Amino acid sequence: MVLEHPQDETRHHFTEILHEIQHGLVRMGSLVEENVLRAGSAMVEGRIGLVEMVRNADEPINEMYARLERQTFETLARQQPVAGDLRFLVATTRILYELERSGDLAVNCVKVLDRLHGLPEHPELNATLRQLVAATVKVFRMGIDAIADMTDDAGVVIEQADDEVDDLVSEYYTTIAQVSGDIGLDAGIGLSRIGRFLERIADHAVNIGENVQYIVTAEFPGDTHAALTDED
Amino acid sequence: MSESGDHVTTRATEQPAPADETSAEAVETHPPHSPVTPIFRVRDLNVFYADFHAVKDVNLIIAENEITALIGPSGCGKSTVLRCFNRMNDLIDIARVVGDVRYHGTDLYAEDVDPVEVRRRIGMVFQKPNPFPKSIYDNVAFGPKISGFKGNLDELVESSLTKAALFDEVKDKLGDSAYALSGGQQQRLCIARAIATSPDVLLMDEPCSALDPIATMRIEELMQNLKQDYTILIVTHNMQQAARVSDKTAFFNVEVDEGGQRTGHLVEFDETGKIFTNPAQPATEDYITGRFG
Amino acid sequence: MTLDKPVIDTAAVVHQRLTGRRVQWRELAFETALLLMLLLSVGVLVVLLADVIAASLPVFRTRAGDFITGQLSSSATTAGVGSSIIGSLALTAIVAVLAFPVGIGTAIYLEEYAGDTRLARLVRTNIRNLAGVPSIVYGILGFAIFVRFVDAVGLGGATNGRNVLTGGLTLTALVLPIIIITASEALRAVPDSIREAGYGVGATRWEVVRSHVLPAAAPGVLTGTVLTLARAFGETAPLLLVGAVTGFFTLGSSATLLDRFTDAYGALPVTVFAWSRQPGDDFRALAAAAIVVLLVVLLTANAAAIILRNRYERKW
């Protein structure tokens, strides 16, 4: 199995580098997850003070992206990887992108929050948003776990879990439409953008899962090629 | 809020150049980024074979406990340069070494320096495994014996073989002929033999070119372990090996003058990661991408 | 001229081409010619041996033991090769003691220490030339110098210098170049990689030579030496000039060891020469018998050389 090697193997040094990169991805993913939670907290509990924190927390995420990418390219250049090692390193460059974009999306959410000076008080909206954030984080966590565990069906499993997010987003839009009269157009647009951002975070997690599945099985699940269907 | 536990293996953090690097020329000879303890300092090294100018104007600083690779096309002088570090060129009548080669500050080519002592401290492993036609034990024990080692020879042989990752395979047959071992094992025996005189430097002249890929990998792995205790210089015509194994890489090239004479010279010397992702010299890029040589 | 496009044969054509066998007449003729030459060479030797053995049978059938232990004599019925054998052995011993160390030492110096200077090359060339000098020239040298020298230092004995010492010195001069060349070849055959390895761990030149080069070259040197001594055993011409006795001689029963070395002596090949010049079938038979003895000794020496070489051949 990928990234698992016999005890007495002869490329210890190289294997260590690969593990390092893997741990780096997991750590970066955890930072992103933390920030999404933070953004969620800011939106749902109205804690505007967290906005600045979310913005600042994105910097180390970007630094890790640059560093891990550089490390990955250098490893590709120096170690002549093939087979599973090559798939891992190539997929890592894609996963890095998905993680970094997810981090940016969290920041986008609090930017909206900032511009609107807080979200409108509406219990039903709030409840749906809370559920949506929870579902998004859950799916994203599944993506990070997939990187750590290198499961062979991560793409399929996370795609299914994403359905829940998609359903919640639909529900959220419907609710926004219903109360748009009360909250005003500006807020309505802002809230639906937030919904969009959260949906895309979950989609990035699905892509991560599909890339992990590719690392392990050398195939992308189904006909949809993750890289081709990636938005934005 | 950054997670600062990440350990970066390749790029060391930016540091000011070591205090004694004052001239612009010196900056060129050594990558200014990483803090190093220099063990060798080479200045204006030129090597002649009778009238033939084999290598010209080499300036290098070799850092301690690192693996430095010398790469380049045939005839670029990398083996010649390597052999300057332990005065093996003395054995060639027509070879003439001009320049400054300092080891821990001492000029290796000074009048009062004994080449025999130099070679005890700076060991060498050759391209084709060349164990003595003696037993495995005697191969390793020879060096220490002639340098007057008075301690427990058995222990020394065992620890040398262990460090060379060979002891387990031969511990029951130390009295057997060295020639009964496979090529890869023989080369590890030669490494053990070199280590036995307690050098602090190992010079390796294409040590894997006569070995199969698995044996090669084992020796590359061994080198990673050895570098904690030794400084290693390796000449290799396999640049992928240099990429995998070394911390710093020196690229040598051949210059052909109007008379047709081919002289080797140093083109670029830098961290291996940089050389293989973004070399400064076009000639370097051409060579490592396989465009020439 | 352009190349035609390759014709792609059908499977049947290929099969026919591969299996159709034509007799290679030239091959056959060449092989037969070589075989004939082999037979010729071996045949000549076989004929010679057969002839000699047949001629010697009269002697061996009647008095083999006496013959081998007997003294030289003018009488064909009592002559024996005993003293000649002893003389030859003494000569060979002297050659071994003198030529072996000097020759090998010279070879070591030339190969390991001398380098490739003009002078060294000159010396090597001249040694090679000396090896080709006819042995009788060494006889003249021996007579002119060694005999007089030995006599002058008081070891001339009753023969005024024509003794085993002189003979030994002369033969030594003769074989020295050959030993030097053989030993040089053996040393050169030791791969340089072993020397490099020795220097690499900080050995001095002498340590490398003593611990690695010499032991590796030993089988070759040994074989070469034994073969050279065997050759010295069979040398005739120089001994004739420095005074090996061809007729009867005796040292008397009170002869001391020194006497034996400084007094008259005989040598087997010289004895063969002497007897073959005597008229009469008896002496011809004696000569043949002596030749047989000579051959037996030489064959034994060669066999010993081969056994030794195989024994010490690199077991590594």
mmCIF file of C-alpha atoms in Angstrom, chain B residues 119-250:
data_model
loop_
_atom_site.group_PDB
_atom_site.id
_atom_site.type_symbol
_atom_site.label_atom_id
_atom_site.label_comp_id
_atom_site.label_asym_id
_atom_site.label_seq_id
_atom_site.Cartn_x
_atom_site.Cartn_y
_atom_site.Cartn_z
ATOM 1 C CA ARG B 119 45.521 8.880 3.996
ATOM 2 C CA ARG B 120 44.836 7.470 7.439
ATOM 3 C CA ARG B 121 42.655 10.414 8.218
ATOM 4 C CA ILE B 122 41.068 10.784 4.819
ATOM 5 C CA GLY B 123 39.883 7.397 3.665
ATOM 6 C CA MET B 124 39.024 6.313 0.147
ATOM 7 C CA VAL B 125 36.625 3.901 -1.505
ATOM 8 C CA PHE B 126 37.204 3.080 -5.136
ATOM 9 C CA GLN B 127 35.066 2.476 -8.165
ATOM 10 C CA LYS B 128 35.571 -1.221 -8.462
ATOM 11 C CA PRO B 129 35.499 -2.974 -5.080
ATOM 12 C CA ASN B 130 39.116 -3.889 -4.354
ATOM 13 C CA PRO B 131 39.377 -5.914 -1.172
ATOM 14 C CA PHE B 132 42.770 -7.391 -0.400
ATOM 15 C CA PRO B 133 43.171 -11.055 -1.304
ATOM 16 C CA LYS B 134 42.880 -11.922 2.352
ATOM 17 C CA SER B 135 40.169 -12.782 4.838
ATOM 18 C CA ILE B 136 37.360 -10.389 5.692
ATOM 19 C CA TYR B 137 38.872 -9.866 9.123
ATOM 20 C CA ASP B 138 42.341 -9.164 7.778
ATOM 21 C CA ASN B 139 40.995 -6.710 5.262
ATOM 22 C CA VAL B 140 39.535 -4.531 7.961
ATOM 23 C CA ALA B 141 42.383 -5.083 10.416
ATOM 24 C CA PHE B 142 45.210 -4.170 8.043
ATOM 25 C CA GLY B 143 44.875 -0.408 8.226
ATOM 26 C CA PRO B 144 44.746 -0.129 12.014
ATOM 27 C CA LYS B 145 47.566 -2.635 12.406
ATOM 28 C CA ILE B 146 50.015 -0.711 10.298
ATOM 29 C CA SER B 147 49.148 2.546 11.985
ATOM 30 C CA GLY B 148 50.092 1.044 15.291
ATOM 31 C CA PHE B 149 46.679 0.379 16.766
ATOM 32 C CA LYS B 150 47.144 -1.077 20.227
ATOM 33 C CA GLY B 151 43.608 -1.670 21.408
ATOM 34 C CA ASN B 152 41.194 -4.534 20.872
ATOM 35 C CA LEU B 153 41.390 -5.354 17.188
ATOM 36 C CA ASP B 154 38.407 -7.705 17.281
ATOM 37 C CA GLU B 155 36.183 -4.950 18.602
ATOM 38 C CA LEU B 156 37.457 -2.491 16.052
ATOM 39 C CA VAL B 157 36.807 -4.903 13.201
ATOM 40 C CA GLU B 158 33.323 -5.600 14.493
ATOM 41 C CA SER B 159 32.417 -1.962 14.936
ATOM 42 C CA SER B 160 33.776 -1.029 11.509
ATOM 43 C CA LEU B 161 31.807 -3.811 9.856
ATOM 44 C CA THR B 162 28.720 -2.810 11.813
ATOM 45 C CA LYS B 163 28.988 0.798 10.747
ATOM 46 C CA ALA B 164 29.292 -0.398 7.175
ATOM 47 C CA ALA B 165 26.086 -2.410 7.593
ATOM 48 C CA LEU B 166 27.927 -5.626 6.860
ATOM 49 C CA PHE B 167 28.614 -7.263 10.209
ATOM 50 C CA ASP B 168 25.403 -9.265 10.470
ATOM 51 C CA GLU B 169 26.010 -10.826 7.100
ATOM 52 C CA VAL B 170 29.584 -11.883 7.770
ATOM 53 C CA LYS B 171 29.884 -12.314 11.514
ATOM 54 C CA ASP B 172 30.067 -16.088 11.227
ATOM 55 C CA LYS B 173 32.639 -16.092 8.487
ATOM 56 C CA LEU B 174 35.186 -13.433 9.259
ATOM 57 C CA GLY B 175 37.956 -15.832 8.307
ATOM 58 C CA ASP B 176 36.539 -16.439 4.869
ATOM 59 C CA SER B 177 38.039 -14.894 1.791
ATOM 60 C CA ALA B 178 36.851 -11.430 0.956
ATOM 61 C CA TYR B 179 36.422 -12.580 -2.627
ATOM 62 C CA ALA B 180 33.626 -14.913 -1.591
ATOM 63 C CA LEU B 181 31.363 -11.910 -1.012
ATOM 64 C CA SER B 182 29.053 -10.384 -3.587
ATOM 65 C CA GLY B 183 29.971 -7.125 -5.302
ATOM 66 C CA GLY B 184 27.796 -5.033 -3.023
ATOM 67 C CA GLN B 185 29.136 -6.775 0.054
ATOM 68 C CA GLN B 186 32.704 -6.312 -1.124
ATOM 69 C CA GLN B 187 32.129 -2.624 -1.522
ATOM 70 C CA ARG B 188 30.709 -2.386 1.978
ATOM 71 C CA LEU B 189 33.773 -4.284 3.141
ATOM 72 C CA CYS B 190 35.917 -1.661 1.469
ATOM 73 C CA ILE B 191 33.934 0.994 3.307
ATOM 74 C CA ALA B 192 34.501 -0.843 6.584
ATOM 75 C CA ARG B 193 38.192 -1.051 5.761
ATOM 76 C CA ALA B 194 38.343 2.671 5.140
ATOM 77 C CA ILE B 195 36.469 3.429 8.358
ATOM 78 C CA ALA B 196 38.718 1.210 10.455
ATOM 79 C CA THR B 197 41.537 3.756 10.548
ATOM 80 C CA SER B 198 39.140 6.234 12.160
ATOM 81 C CA PRO B 199 39.208 8.871 9.476
ATOM 82 C CA ASP B 200 36.889 11.829 9.604
ATOM 83 C CA VAL B 201 36.505 12.045 5.852
ATOM 84 C CA LEU B 202 35.482 9.427 3.310
ATOM 85 C CA LEU B 203 36.268 10.000 -0.340
ATOM 86 C CA MET B 204 34.197 7.836 -2.643
ATOM 87 C CA ASP B 205 35.117 7.580 -6.302
ATOM 88 C CA GLU B 206 32.025 6.318 -8.132
ATOM 89 C CA PRO B 207 31.497 3.680 -5.449
ATOM 90 C CA CYS B 208 28.343 2.227 -6.970
ATOM 91 C CA SER B 209 29.098 2.190 -10.657
ATOM 92 C CA ALA B 210 30.074 -1.483 -10.621
ATOM 93 C CA LEU B 211 27.069 -2.535 -8.544
ATOM 94 C CA ASP B 212 23.490 -3.540 -9.275
ATOM 95 C CA PRO B 213 20.634 -1.162 -8.348
ATOM 96 C CA ILE B 214 19.696 -2.824 -5.067
ATOM 97 C CA ALA B 215 23.295 -2.902 -3.848
ATOM 98 C CA THR B 216 23.542 0.729 -4.933
ATOM 99 C CA MET B 217 20.504 1.686 -2.904
ATOM 100 C CA ARG B 218 21.889 -0.015 0.163
ATOM 101 C CA ILE B 219 25.103 1.900 -0.103
ATOM 102 C CA GLU B 220 23.258 5.177 -0.625
ATOM 103 C CA GLU B 221 21.258 4.450 2.496
ATOM 104 C CA LEU B 222 24.486 3.628 4.321
ATOM 105 C CA MET B 223 25.960 6.953 3.297
ATOM 106 C CA GLN B 224 23.055 8.794 4.882
ATOM 107 C CA ASN B 225 23.798 7.073 8.134
ATOM 108 C CA LEU B 226 27.552 7.559 7.866
ATOM 109 C CA LYS B 227 27.342 11.278 7.339
ATOM 110 C CA GLN B 228 26.532 11.795 10.976
ATOM 111 C CA ASP B 229 30.067 10.769 11.860
ATOM 112 C CA TYR B 230 31.974 11.439 8.664
ATOM 113 C CA THR B 231 32.281 14.016 5.950
ATOM 114 C CA ILE B 232 31.692 12.388 2.615
ATOM 115 C CA LEU B 233 32.782 13.445 -0.840
ATOM 116 C CA ILE B 234 31.441 11.386 -3.682
ATOM 117 C CA VAL B 235 32.288 11.488 -7.360
ATOM 118 C CA THR B 236 29.486 10.095 -9.441
ATOM 119 C CA HIS B 237 28.642 10.065 -13.108
ATOM 120 C CA ASN B 238 25.081 9.221 -12.132
ATOM 121 C CA MET B 239 23.553 12.575 -11.464
ATOM 122 C CA GLN B 240 20.356 11.070 -10.149
ATOM 123 C CA GLN B 241 22.444 9.519 -7.433
ATOM 124 C CA ALA B 242 23.920 12.902 -6.652
ATOM 125 C CA ALA B 243 20.399 14.308 -6.479
ATOM 126 C CA ARG B 244 19.210 11.602 -4.105
ATOM 127 C CA VAL B 245 22.134 11.418 -1.816
ATOM 128 C CA SER B 246 24.048 14.676 -1.485
ATOM 129 C CA ASP B 247 23.592 17.868 0.460
ATOM 130 C CA LYS B 248 25.765 19.941 -1.846
ATOM 131 C CA THR B 249 26.668 19.387 -5.468
ATOM 132 C CA ALA B 250 29.627 20.642 -7.466
#
